[in-house]
Coordinates of C-alpha atoms in Angstrom, one line a residue:
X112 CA -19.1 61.2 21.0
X113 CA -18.9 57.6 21.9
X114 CA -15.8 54.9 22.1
X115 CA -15.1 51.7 20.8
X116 CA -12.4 49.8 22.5
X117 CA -11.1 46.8 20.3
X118 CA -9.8 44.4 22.6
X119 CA -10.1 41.1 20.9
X120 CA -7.1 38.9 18.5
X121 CA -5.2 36.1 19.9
X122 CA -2.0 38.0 20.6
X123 CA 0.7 35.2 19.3
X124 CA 3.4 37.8 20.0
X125 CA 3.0 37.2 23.7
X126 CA 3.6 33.6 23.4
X127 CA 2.5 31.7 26.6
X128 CA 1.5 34.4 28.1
X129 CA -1.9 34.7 26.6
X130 CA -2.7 31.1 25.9
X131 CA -5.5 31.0 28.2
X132 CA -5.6 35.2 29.0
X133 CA -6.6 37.7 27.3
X134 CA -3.3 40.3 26.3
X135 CA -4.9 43.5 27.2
X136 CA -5.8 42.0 30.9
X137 CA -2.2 41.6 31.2
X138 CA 0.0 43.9 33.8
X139 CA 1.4 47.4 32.4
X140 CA 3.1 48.8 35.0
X141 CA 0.3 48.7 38.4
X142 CA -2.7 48.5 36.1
X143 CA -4.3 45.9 33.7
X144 CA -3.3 47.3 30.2
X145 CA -6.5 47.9 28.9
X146 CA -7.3 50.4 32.2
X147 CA -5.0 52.9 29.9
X148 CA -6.9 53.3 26.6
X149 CA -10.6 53.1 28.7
X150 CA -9.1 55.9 30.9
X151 CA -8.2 58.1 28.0
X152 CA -11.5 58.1 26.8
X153 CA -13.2 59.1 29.7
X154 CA -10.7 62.0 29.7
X155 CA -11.7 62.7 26.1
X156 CA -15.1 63.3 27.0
X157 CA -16.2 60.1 25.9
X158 CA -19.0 58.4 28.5
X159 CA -20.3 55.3 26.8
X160 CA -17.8 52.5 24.9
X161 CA -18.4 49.7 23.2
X162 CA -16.2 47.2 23.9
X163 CA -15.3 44.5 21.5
X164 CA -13.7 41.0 22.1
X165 CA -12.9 37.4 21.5
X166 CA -15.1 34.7 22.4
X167 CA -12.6 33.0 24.5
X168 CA -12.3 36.0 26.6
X169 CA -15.2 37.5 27.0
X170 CA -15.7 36.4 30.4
X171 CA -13.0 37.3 32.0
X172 CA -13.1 41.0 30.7
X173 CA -16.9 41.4 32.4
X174 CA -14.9 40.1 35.0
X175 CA -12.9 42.8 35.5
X176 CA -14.6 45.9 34.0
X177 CA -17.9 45.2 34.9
X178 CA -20.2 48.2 34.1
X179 CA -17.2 50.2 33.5
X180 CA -17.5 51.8 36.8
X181 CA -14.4 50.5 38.3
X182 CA -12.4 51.6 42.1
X183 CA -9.1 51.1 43.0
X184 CA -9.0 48.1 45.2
X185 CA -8.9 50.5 48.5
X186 CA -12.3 51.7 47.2
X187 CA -10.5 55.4 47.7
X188 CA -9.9 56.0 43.8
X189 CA -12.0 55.9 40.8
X190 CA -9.9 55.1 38.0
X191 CA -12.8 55.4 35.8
X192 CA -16.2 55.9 35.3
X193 CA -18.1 54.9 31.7
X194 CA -21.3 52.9 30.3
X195 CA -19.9 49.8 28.8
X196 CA -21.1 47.6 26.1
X197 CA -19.7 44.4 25.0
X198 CA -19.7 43.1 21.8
X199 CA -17.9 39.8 20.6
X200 CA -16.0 38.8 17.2
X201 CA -16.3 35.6 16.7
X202 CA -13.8 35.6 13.4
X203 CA -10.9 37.7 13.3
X204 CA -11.9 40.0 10.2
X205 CA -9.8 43.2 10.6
X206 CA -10.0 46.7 12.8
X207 CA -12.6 48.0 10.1
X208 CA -15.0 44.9 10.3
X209 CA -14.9 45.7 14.6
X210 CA -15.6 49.0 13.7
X211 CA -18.6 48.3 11.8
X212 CA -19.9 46.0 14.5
X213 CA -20.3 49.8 16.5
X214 CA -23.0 50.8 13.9
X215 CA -26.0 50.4 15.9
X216 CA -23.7 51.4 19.2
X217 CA -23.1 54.2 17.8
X218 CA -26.6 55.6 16.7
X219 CA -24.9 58.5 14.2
X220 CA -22.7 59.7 16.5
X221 CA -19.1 60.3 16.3
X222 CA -16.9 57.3 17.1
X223 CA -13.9 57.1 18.6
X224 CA -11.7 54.3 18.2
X225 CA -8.8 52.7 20.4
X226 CA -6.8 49.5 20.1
X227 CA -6.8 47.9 23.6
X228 CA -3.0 47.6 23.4
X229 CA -1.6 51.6 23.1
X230 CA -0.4 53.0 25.8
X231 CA 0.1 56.8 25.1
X232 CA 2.2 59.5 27.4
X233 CA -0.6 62.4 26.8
X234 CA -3.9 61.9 26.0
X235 CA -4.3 64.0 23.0
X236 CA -7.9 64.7 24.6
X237 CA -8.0 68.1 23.5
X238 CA -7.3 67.8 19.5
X239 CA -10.3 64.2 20.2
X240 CA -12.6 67.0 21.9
X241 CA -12.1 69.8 19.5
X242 CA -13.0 67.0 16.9
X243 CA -16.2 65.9 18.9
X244 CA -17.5 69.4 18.0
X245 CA -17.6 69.5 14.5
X246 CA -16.8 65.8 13.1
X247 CA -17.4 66.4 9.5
X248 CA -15.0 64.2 8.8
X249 CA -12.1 61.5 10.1
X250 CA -9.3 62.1 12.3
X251 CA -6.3 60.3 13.3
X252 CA -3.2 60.2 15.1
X253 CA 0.1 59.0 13.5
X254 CA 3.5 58.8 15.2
X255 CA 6.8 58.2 13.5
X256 CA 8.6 55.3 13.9
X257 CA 11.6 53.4 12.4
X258 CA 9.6 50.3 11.6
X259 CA 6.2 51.6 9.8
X260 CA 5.4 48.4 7.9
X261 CA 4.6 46.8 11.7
X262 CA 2.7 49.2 12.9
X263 CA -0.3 51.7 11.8
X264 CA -2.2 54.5 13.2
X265 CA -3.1 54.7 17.0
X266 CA -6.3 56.3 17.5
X267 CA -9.3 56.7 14.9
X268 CA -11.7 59.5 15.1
X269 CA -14.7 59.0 12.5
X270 CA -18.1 60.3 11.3
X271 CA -21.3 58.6 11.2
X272 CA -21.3 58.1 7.6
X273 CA -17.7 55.4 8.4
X274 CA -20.6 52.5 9.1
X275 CA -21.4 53.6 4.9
X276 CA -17.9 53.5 4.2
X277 CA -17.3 50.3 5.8
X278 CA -20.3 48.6 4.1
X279 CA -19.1 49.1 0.3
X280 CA -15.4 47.9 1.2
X281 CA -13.9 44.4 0.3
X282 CA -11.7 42.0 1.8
X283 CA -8.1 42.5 1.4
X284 CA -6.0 39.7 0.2
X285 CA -5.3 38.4 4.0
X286 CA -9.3 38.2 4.1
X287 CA -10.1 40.8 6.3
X288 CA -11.7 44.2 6.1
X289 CA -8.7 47.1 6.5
X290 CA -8.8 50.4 8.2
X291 CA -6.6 51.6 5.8
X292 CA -8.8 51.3 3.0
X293 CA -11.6 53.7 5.5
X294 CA -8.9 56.0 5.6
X295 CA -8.0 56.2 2.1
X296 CA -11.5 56.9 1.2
X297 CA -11.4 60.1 3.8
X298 CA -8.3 61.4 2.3
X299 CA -9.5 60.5 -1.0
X300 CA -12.1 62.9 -0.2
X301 CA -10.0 65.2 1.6
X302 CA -11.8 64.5 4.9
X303 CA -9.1 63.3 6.4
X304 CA -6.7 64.9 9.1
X305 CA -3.9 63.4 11.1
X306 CA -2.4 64.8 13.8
X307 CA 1.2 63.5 15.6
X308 CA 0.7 61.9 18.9
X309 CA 2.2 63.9 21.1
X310 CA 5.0 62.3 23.5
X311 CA 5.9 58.4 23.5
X312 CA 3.5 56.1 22.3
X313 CA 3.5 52.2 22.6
X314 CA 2.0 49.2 21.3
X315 CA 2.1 46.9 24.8
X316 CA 1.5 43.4 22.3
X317 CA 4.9 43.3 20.9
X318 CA 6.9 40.8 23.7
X319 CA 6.4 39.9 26.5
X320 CA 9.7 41.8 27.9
X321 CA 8.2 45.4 26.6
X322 CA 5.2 45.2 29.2
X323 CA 7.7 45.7 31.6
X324 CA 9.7 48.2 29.4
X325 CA 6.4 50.4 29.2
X326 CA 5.5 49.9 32.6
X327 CA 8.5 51.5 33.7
X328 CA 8.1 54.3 31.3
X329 CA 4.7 54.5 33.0
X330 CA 5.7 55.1 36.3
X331 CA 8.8 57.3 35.3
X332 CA 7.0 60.3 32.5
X333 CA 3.2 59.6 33.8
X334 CA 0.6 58.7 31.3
X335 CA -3.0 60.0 29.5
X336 CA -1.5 63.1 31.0
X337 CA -3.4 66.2 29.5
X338 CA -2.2 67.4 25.8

């Protein structure tokens, strides 16, 4: 398998707090927030990500992630150890149009995808790994939640044949390519399964008060802990 990280947008729902920063550099808790969903692929079995930005950014994540090999700042803990590659978007044009830009990435190999802002309590690396073996067809997590019309699914899992999928859709009325319609064309062909995320799940771009909401949550349950 390989991982693409989408880590671009210009996150208006922070306010001034990402004016000049990217969002997912941004403190959850004691780490950058997009240390959480690099570090759950890694524990998935994924080695090498793609990772995808904005142009106005793209510096500063090299900056911090370098070749993806990154220590603590003691140098006594690796937090992580992948192959990065960096793509940017240059338009915003939807989660499936990023996903497309992982077709050559991903050489017809499996693919799975993260948004740079979930933060989950259990990595759901077993049910991502069991996938890995036989990925016939798409995969992806779903949690319940009071407000669904904000929010959509949390982790993708797809097949090679997603970069053919991608290719035949069109823009949606808002312009931009939707992951939804890649999922509907799985379940339409009943090659789709979802699975609940397991334990609490959070989307870390809402306000700029829930970073420190999840941060606590983060220190107090534990996260990417095994599941």
């Amino acid at each position: 398998m390989k991982g693409l990280l989408c880590a671009g947008g210009e996150a208006t729902r922070l306010g001034e707090l990402t004016r000049v920063a990217n969002k997912h550099l941004l403190p959850v808790g004691r780490w950058p927030m997009v240390y959480y969903p690099l570090q759950l692929l890694q524990l998935a079995g994924v080695r090498q990500v793609l990772v995808v930005t904005g142009k106005q950014h793209a510096g500063q994540m090299i900056d911090l992630l370098g070749d993806g090999k990154v220590l603590s700042r003691d140098g006594a803990e690796p937090l992580f150890a992948l192959d990065l590659t960096y793509k940017v978007q240059t338009q915003p044009g939807g989660i499936a149009q990023v996903v497309g830009m992982a077709a050559d990435f991903a050489a017809g190999e499996p693919l799975v995808v993260v948004l740079g802002d979930n933060v989950f309590e259990f990595s759901q690396q077993e049910a991502i790994r069991a996938w890995g073996e036989n990925a016939d067809g798409a995969l992806i997590f779903a949690k319940d939640v009071p407000d669904p019309e904000n929010f959509g699914v949390v982790v993708y899992c797809y097949p090679p044949d997603v970069f053919d999928v991608i290719a035949g859709l069109t823009p949606s009325s808002r312009g931009e390519l939707e992951i939804t319609d890649v999922n509907r064309h799985y379940a339409q062909g009943r090659r789709l399964a979802v699975r609940e995320v397991a334990g609490w799940w959070e989307d870390a771009g809402k306000h700029w008060q829930h970073l420190a909401e999840i941060g606590r949550l983060v220190e107090e349950t534990g996260v990417n802990k095994p599941a």
